[in-house]
Short mmCIF file of C-alpha atoms and ligand atoms in Angstrom, two decimals:
data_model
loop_
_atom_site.label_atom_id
_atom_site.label_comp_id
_atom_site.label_asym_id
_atom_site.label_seq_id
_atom_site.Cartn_x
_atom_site.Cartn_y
_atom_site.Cartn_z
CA UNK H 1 11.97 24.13 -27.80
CA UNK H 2 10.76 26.37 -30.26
CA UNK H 3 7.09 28.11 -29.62
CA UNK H 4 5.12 28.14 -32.96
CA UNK H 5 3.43 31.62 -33.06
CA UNK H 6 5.27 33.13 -30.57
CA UNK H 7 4.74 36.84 -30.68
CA UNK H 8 2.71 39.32 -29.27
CA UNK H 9 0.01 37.68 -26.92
CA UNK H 10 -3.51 39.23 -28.05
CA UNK H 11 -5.03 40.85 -25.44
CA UNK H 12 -9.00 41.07 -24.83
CA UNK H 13 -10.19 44.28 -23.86
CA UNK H 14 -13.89 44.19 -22.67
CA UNK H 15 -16.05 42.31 -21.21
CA UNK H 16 -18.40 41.97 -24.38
CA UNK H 17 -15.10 40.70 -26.06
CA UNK H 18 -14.60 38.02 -23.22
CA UNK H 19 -18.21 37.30 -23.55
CA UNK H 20 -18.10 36.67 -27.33
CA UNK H 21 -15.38 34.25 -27.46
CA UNK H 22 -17.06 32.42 -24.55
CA UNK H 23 -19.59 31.91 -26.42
CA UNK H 24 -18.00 31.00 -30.00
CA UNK H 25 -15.97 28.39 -27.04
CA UNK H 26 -19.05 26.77 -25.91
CA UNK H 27 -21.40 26.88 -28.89
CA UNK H 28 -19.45 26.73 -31.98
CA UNK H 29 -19.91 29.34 -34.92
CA UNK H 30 -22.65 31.36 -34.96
CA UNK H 31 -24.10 34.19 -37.00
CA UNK H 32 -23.76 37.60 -35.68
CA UNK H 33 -27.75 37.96 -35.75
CA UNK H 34 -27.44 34.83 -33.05
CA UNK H 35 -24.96 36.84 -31.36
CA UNK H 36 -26.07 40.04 -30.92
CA UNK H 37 -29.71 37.90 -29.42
CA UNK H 38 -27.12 36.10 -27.51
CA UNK H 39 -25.69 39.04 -26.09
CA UNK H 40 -28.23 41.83 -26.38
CA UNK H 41 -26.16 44.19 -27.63
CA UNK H 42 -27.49 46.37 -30.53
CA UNK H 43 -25.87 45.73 -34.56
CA UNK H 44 -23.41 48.57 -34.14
CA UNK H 45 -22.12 47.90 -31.19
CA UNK H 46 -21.30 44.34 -31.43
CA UNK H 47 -20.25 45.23 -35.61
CA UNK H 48 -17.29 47.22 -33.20
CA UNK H 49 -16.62 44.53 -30.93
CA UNK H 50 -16.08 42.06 -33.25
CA UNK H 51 -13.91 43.75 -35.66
CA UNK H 52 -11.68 44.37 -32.80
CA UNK H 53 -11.43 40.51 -31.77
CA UNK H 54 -10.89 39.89 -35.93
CA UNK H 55 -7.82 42.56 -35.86
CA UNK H 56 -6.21 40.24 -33.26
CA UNK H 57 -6.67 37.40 -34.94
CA UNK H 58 -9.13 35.40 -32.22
CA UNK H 59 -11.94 35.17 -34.44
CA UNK H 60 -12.94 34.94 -38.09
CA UNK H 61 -16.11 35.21 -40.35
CA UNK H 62 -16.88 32.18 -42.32
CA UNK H 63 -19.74 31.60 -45.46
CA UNK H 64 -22.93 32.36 -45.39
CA UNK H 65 -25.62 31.28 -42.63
CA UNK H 66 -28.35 30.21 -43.32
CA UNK H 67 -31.18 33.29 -44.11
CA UNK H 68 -33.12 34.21 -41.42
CA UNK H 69 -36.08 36.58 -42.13
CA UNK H 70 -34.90 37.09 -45.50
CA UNK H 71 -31.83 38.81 -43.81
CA UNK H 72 -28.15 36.66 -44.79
CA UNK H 73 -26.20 36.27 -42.17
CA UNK H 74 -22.59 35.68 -41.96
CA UNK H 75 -20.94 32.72 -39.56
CA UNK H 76 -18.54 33.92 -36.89
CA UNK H 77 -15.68 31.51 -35.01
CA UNK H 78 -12.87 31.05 -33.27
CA UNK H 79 -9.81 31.63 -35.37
CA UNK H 80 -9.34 27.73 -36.04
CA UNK H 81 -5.19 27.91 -35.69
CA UNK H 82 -5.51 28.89 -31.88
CA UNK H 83 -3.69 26.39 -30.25
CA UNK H 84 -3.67 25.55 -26.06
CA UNK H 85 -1.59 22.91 -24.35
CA UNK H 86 -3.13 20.84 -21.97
CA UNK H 87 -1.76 18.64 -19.19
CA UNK H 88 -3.13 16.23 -16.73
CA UNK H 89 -0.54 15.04 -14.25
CA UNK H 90 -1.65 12.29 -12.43
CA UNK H 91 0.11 9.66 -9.83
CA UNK H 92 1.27 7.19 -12.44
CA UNK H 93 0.75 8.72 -15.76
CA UNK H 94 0.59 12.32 -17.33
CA UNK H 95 -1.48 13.20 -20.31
CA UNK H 96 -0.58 16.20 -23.18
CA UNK H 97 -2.95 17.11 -25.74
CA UNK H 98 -2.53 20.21 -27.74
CA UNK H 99 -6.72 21.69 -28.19
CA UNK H 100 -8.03 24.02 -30.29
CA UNK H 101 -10.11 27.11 -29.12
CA UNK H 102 -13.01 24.85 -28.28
CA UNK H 103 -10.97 22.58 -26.32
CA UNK H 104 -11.21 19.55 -29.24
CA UNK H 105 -7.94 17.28 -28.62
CA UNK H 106 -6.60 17.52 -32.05
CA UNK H 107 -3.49 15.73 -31.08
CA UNK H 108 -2.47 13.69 -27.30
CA UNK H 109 0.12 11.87 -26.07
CA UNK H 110 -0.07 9.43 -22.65
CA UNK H 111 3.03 8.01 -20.51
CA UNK H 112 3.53 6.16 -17.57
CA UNK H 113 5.42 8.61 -15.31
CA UNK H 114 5.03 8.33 -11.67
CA UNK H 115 4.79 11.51 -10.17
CA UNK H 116 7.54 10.96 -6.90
CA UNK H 117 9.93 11.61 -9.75
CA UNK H 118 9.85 15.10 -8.74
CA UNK H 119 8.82 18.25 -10.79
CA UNK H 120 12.31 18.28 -12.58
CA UNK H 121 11.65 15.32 -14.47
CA UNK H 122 7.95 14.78 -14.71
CA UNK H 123 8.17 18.57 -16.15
CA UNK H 124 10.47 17.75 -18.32
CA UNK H 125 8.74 15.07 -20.01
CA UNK H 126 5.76 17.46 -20.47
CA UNK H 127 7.74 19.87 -22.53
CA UNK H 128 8.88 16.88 -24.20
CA UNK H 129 6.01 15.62 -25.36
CA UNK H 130 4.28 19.10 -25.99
CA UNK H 131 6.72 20.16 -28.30
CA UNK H 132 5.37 16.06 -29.86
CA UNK H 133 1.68 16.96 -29.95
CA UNK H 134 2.26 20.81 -30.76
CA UNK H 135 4.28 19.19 -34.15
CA UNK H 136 1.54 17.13 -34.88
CA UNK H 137 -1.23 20.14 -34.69
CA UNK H 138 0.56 23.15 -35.63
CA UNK H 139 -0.84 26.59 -34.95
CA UNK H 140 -0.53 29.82 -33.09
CA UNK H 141 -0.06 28.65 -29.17
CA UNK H 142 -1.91 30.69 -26.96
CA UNK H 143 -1.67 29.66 -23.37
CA UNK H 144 -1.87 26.61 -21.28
CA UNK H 145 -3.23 24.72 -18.53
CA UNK H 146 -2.53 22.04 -16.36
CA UNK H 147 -3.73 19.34 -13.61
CA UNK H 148 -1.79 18.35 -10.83
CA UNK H 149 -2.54 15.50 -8.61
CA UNK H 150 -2.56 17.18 -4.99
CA UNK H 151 -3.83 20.57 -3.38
CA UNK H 152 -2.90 23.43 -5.42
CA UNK H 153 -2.66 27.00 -4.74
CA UNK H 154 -4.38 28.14 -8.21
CA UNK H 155 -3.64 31.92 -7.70
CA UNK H 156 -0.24 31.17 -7.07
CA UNK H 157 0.21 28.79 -9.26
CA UNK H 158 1.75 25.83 -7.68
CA UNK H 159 0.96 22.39 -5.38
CA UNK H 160 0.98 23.30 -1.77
CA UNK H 161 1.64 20.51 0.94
CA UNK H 162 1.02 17.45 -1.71
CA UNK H 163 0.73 14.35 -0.01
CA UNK H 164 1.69 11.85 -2.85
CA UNK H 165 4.22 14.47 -4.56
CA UNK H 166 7.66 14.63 -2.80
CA UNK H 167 9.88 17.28 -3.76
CA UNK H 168 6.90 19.41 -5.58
CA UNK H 169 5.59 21.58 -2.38
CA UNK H 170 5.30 25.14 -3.36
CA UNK H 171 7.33 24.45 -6.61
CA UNK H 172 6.82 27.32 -9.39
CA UNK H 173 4.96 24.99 -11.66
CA UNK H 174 2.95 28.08 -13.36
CA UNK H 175 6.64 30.48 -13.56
CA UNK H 176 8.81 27.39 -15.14
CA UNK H 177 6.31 26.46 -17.76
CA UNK H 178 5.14 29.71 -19.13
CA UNK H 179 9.11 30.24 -19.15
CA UNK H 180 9.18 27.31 -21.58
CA UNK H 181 6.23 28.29 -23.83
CA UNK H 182 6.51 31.92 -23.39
CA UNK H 183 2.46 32.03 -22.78
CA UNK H 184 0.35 32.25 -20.01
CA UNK H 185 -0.36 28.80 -18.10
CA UNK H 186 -3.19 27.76 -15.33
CA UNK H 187 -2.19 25.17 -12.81
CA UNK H 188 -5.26 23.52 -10.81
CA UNK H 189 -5.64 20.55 -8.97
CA UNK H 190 -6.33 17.16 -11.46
CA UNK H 191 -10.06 16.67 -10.49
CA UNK H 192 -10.51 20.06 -10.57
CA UNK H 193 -9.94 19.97 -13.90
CA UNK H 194 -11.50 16.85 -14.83
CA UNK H 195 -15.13 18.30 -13.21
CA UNK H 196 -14.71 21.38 -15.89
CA UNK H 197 -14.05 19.16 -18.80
CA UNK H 198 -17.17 16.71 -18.16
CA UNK H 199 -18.77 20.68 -17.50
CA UNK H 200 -17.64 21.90 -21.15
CA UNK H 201 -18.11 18.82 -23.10
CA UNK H 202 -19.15 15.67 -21.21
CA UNK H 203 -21.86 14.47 -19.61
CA UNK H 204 -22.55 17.60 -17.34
CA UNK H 205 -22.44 19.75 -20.22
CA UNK H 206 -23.61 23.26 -19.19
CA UNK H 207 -25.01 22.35 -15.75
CA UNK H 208 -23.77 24.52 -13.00
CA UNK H 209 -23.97 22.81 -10.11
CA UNK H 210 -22.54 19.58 -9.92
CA UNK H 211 -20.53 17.35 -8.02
CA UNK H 212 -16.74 15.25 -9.70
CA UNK H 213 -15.41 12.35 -7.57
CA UNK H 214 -12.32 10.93 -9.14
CA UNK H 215 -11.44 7.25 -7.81
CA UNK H 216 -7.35 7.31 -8.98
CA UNK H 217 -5.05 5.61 -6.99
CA UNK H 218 -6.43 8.27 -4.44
CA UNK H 219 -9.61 9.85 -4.15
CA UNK H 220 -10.58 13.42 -4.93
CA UNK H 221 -13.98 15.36 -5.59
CA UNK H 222 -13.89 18.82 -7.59
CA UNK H 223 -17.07 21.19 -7.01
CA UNK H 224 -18.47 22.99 -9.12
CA UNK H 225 -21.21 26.13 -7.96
CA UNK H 226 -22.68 28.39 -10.06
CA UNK H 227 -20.70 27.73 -12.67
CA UNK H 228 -17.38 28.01 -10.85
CA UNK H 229 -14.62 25.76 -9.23
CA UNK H 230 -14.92 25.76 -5.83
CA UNK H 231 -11.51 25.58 -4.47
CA UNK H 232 -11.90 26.62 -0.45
CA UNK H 233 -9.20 29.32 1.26
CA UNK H 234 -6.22 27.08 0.47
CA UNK H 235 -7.32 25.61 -2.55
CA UNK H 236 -8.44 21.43 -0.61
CA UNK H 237 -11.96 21.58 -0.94
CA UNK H 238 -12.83 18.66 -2.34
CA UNK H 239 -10.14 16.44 -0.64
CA UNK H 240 -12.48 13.90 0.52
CA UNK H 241 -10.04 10.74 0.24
CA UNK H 242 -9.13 11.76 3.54
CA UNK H 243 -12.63 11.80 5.29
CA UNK H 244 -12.12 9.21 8.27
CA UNK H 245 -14.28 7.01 8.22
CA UNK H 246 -13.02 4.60 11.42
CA UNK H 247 -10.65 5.57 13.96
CA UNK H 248 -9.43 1.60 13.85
CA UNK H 249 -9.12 1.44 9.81
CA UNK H 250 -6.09 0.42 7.58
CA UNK H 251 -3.46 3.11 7.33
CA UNK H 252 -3.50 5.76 4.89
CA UNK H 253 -0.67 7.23 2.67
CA UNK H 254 -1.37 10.79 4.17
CA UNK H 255 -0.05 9.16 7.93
CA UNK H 256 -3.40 8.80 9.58
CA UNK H 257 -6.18 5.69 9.71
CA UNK H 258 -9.53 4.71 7.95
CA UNK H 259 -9.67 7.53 5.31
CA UNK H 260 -11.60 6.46 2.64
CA UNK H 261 -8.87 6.33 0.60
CA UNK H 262 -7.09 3.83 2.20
CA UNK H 263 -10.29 1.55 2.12
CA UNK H 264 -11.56 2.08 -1.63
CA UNK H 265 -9.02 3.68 -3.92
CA UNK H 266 -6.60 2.12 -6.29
CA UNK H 267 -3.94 1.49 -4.03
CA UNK H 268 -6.35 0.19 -1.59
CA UNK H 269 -7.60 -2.25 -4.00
CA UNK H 270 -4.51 -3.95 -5.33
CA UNK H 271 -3.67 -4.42 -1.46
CA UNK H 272 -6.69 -6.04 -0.93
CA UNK H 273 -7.03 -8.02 -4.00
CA UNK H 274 -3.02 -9.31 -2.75
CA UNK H 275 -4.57 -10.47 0.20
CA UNK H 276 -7.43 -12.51 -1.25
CA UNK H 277 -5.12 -14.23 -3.67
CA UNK H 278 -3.05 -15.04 -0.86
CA UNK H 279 -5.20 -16.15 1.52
CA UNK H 280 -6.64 -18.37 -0.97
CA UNK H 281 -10.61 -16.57 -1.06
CA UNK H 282 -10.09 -15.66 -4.82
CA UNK H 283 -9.00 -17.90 -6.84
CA UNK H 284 -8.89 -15.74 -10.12
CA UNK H 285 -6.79 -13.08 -8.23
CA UNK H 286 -4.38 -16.12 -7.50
CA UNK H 287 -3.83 -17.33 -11.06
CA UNK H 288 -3.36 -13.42 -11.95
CA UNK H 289 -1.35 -12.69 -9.45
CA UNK H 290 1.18 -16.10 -10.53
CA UNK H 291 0.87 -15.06 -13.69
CA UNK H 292 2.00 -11.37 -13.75
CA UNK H 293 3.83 -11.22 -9.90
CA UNK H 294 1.38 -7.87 -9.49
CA UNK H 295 -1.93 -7.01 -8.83
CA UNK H 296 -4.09 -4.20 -9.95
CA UNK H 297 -7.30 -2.04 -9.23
CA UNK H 298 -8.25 -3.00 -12.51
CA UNK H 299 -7.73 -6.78 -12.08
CA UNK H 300 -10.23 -6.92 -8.80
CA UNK H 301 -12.73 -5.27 -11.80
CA UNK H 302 -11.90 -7.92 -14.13
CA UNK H 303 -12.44 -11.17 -11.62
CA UNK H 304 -15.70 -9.53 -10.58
CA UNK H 305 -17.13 -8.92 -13.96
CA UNK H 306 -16.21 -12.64 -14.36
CA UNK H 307 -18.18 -13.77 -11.08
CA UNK H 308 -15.66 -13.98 -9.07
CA UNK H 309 -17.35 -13.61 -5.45
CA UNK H 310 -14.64 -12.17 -3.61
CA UNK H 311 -13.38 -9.97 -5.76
CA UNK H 312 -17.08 -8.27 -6.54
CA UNK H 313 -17.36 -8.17 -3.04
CA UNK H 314 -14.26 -5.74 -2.43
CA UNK H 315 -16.33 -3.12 -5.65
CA UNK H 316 -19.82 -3.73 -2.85
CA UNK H 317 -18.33 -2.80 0.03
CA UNK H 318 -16.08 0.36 -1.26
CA UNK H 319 -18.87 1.36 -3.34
CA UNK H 320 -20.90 1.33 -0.31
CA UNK H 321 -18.30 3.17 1.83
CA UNK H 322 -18.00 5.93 -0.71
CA UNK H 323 -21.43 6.14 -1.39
CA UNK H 324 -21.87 6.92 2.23
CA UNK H 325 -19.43 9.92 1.52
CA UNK H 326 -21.44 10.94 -1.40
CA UNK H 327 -24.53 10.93 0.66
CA UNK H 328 -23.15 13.81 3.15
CA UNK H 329 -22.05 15.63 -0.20
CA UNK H 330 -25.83 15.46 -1.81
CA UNK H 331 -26.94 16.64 1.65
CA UNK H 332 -25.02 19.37 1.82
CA UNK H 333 -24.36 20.55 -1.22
CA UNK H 334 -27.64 19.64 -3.37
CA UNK H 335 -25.57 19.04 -6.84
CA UNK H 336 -27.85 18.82 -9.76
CA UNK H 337 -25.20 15.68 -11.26
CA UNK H 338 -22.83 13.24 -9.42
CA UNK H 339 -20.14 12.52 -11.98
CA UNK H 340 -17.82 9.49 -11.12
CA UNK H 341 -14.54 9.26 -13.31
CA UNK H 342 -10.91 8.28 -13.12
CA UNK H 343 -9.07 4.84 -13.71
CA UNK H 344 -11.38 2.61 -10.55
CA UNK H 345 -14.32 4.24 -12.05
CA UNK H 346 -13.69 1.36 -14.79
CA UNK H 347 -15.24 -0.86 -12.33
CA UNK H 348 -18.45 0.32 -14.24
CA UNK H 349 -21.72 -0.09 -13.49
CA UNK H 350 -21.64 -3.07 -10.49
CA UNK H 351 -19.90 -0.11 -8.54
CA UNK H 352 -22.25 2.80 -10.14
CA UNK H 353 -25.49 0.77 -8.50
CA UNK H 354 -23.75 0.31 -5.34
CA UNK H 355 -23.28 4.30 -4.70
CA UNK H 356 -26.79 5.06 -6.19
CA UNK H 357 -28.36 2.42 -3.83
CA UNK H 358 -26.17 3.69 -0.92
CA UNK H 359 -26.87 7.47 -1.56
CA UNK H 360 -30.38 7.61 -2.60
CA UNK H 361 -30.97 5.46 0.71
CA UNK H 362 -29.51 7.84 2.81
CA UNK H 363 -29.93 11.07 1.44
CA UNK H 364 -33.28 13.27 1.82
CA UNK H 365 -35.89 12.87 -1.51
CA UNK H 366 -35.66 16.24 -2.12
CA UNK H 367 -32.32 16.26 -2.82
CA UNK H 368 -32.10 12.95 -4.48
CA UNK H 369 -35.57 13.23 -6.72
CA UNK H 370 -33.85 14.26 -9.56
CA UNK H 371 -30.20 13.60 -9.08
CA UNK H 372 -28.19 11.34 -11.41
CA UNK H 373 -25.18 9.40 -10.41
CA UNK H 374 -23.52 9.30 -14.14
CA UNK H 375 -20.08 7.79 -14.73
CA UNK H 376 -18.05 10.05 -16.81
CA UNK H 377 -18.26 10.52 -20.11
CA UNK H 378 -14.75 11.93 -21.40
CA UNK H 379 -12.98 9.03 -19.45
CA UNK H 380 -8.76 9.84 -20.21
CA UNK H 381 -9.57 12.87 -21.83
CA UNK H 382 -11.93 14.44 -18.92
CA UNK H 383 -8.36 15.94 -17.29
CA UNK H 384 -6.95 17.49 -20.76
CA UNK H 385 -10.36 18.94 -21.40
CA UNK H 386 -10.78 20.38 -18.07
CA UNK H 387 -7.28 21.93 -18.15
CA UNK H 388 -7.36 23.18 -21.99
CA UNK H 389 -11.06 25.13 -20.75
CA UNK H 390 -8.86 26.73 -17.60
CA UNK H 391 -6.27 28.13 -20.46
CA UNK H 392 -8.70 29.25 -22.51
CA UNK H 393 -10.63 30.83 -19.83
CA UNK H 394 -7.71 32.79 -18.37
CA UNK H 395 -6.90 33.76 -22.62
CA UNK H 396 -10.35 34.63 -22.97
CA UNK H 397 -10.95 37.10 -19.98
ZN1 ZN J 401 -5.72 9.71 4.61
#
């Protein structure tokens, strides 16, 4: 595939530089008076910085601002052909979008693509359908970034020990893709990811301290402190699916009992909705279930939202159970934001009130008085987001 742009990578050389196009990332254009406030750095010096980041060709002066003390002002952006690819990988389905510098999707693409594949082929059909979105939003390709469901190793670049990834332990995920585009790539963990795009442009925009809990088929929780991913020593933090919850529970995909994921997660779900169309408790689930042969996460949401009383009892009861989870995490982390996304998050509000009532119940006032329990805001595009703000970091600094 060809890379459009490929050349020299421009390199940033200070940290006023990295700072500047931070800021033109987050904020949009602004005029170098806001700038220069922004970053209290005196005319000249920032007149220098700048023209540097213009000779590379990150940034570019636009019209007139509007006059501020009588003094006209000049607008200053991100170059707007800067291109970044971003992937989110997930258990059944991965996600390209090609962003610009501010992380806007100008162009995506979603597939089903079940991630026991291997990395051969689900990699494969990434650079597939980059080269697709790239085509449709043409421009100078600077880096990329990508989310992987499963523990990842983000300084070396690839999944370590994945549970529900056969095949892609310690596989050069970072190496084989920046051999494709010929630009630098990130690789992080999916909810990782997801936690920085609510961060940049959702619903925790700009707070630092906040808490992501993805409900996929598994369950995952991405941290965010001070500002930063927090990843832990071998990049797991976060991996609360597997939190045991009863030493008697139902199995769980990673080989022991009573995670949380195997009570309240999507697989969990469809197995339980199975069993109360079979047993003859839900009679929506039935008629679904003769009607398509499968059941889904999604269809348990469906029957409840319709009243069926079974079915909204199986969103109480794992809303409860990870509520109590969430609980522990308010304790002992004190996020300003609890952000629940990913595909069982659909479930909506009758799950949302089930968690808030189960956390702010057993979690200290202090901690809770001004906490809110939001579901996400970016939905599908949370994981793209995320992972085009990683690229542009890393291009950035
Ligand atoms: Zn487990």
């Amino acid at each position: 595939m060809g890379v459009p742009g490929a050349g020299e990578q421009p390199r940033v050389r200070s940290r006023h530089q990295s700072r500047l196009l931070e800021l033109l990332r987050d904020e949009g254009p602004l005029s170098r008076v806001a700038l220069g406030e922004r970053l209290d750095l005196p005319r000249a010096k920032l007149a220098g910085e700048l023209s540097r980041l213009i000779d590379t060709g990150l940034v570019q002066v636009g019209g007139p601002a509007a006059s501020r003390g009588g003094r006209r002002s000049t607008l200053v952006h991100l170059a707007e052909d800067l291109r970044f690819i971003a992937v989110d990988v997930g258990a059944t389905s991965v996600a390209v979008a090609v962003t610009d510098g501010r992380c806007e999707v100008l162009a995506n693409e979603r597939a089903e693509c079940d991630v026991r594949l291997g990395p051969t082929q689900v990699l494969g059909r990434v650079v597939d359908m980059a080269g697709r979105v790239l085509d449709k939003a043409p421009g100078r390709l600077m880096g990329a970034g990508i989310g992987l469901p499963g523990p990842v190793s983000f300084r070396d670049g690839m999944p370590v020990a994945p549970p529900i990834m056969p095949g892609w332990d310690r596989y050069p995920v970072r190496e084989e893709l920046a051999g494709k585009w010929g630009r630098p790539v990130t690789v992080d963990n999916d909810v990782n990811v997801m936690a920085l795009g609510e961060r940049h442009a959702g619903v925790a925009r700009s707070l630092d301290d906040l808490i992501f809990v993805k409900i996929g088929t598994g369950i995952g929780c991405g941290i965010v402190v001070g500002g930063r991913v927090y990843r832990g020593v071998a990049g797991t933090a976060g991996d609360i699916g597997h939190i045991k919850l009863d030493d008697y529970g139902p199995a769980c995909a990673c080989g022991e009992v009573g995670c949380l994921e195997a009570y309240f997660g999507g697989a969990a779900l469809a197995r339980d909705a199975l069993t109360l169309a079979r047993s003859g408790r839900s009679n929506m689930l039935a008629a679904t279930l003769e009607d398509r042969g499968r059941l889904t996460a999604s269809d348990v949401g469906t029957a409840a939202a319709a009243g069926d009383f079974a079915a909204a009892n199986l969103v109480r009861e794992g809303g409860r159970r990870l509520g109590h989870v969430i609980a522990s995490l308010v304790s002992f982390l004190n996020p300003g934001m609890v952000v629940i996304g990913g595909g069982v998050s659909r479930l909506g509000h009758p799950l949302l009130a089930e968690v808030r009532s189960s956390v702010y119940r057993r979690s200290l006032p202090l901690a809770t008085g001004n906490l809110p329990i939001v579901l996400s805001e970016l939905g599908d595009l949370a994981g793209v987001t995320g992972a085009a703000w990683s690229a542009t970091d890393h291009t950035f600094n």
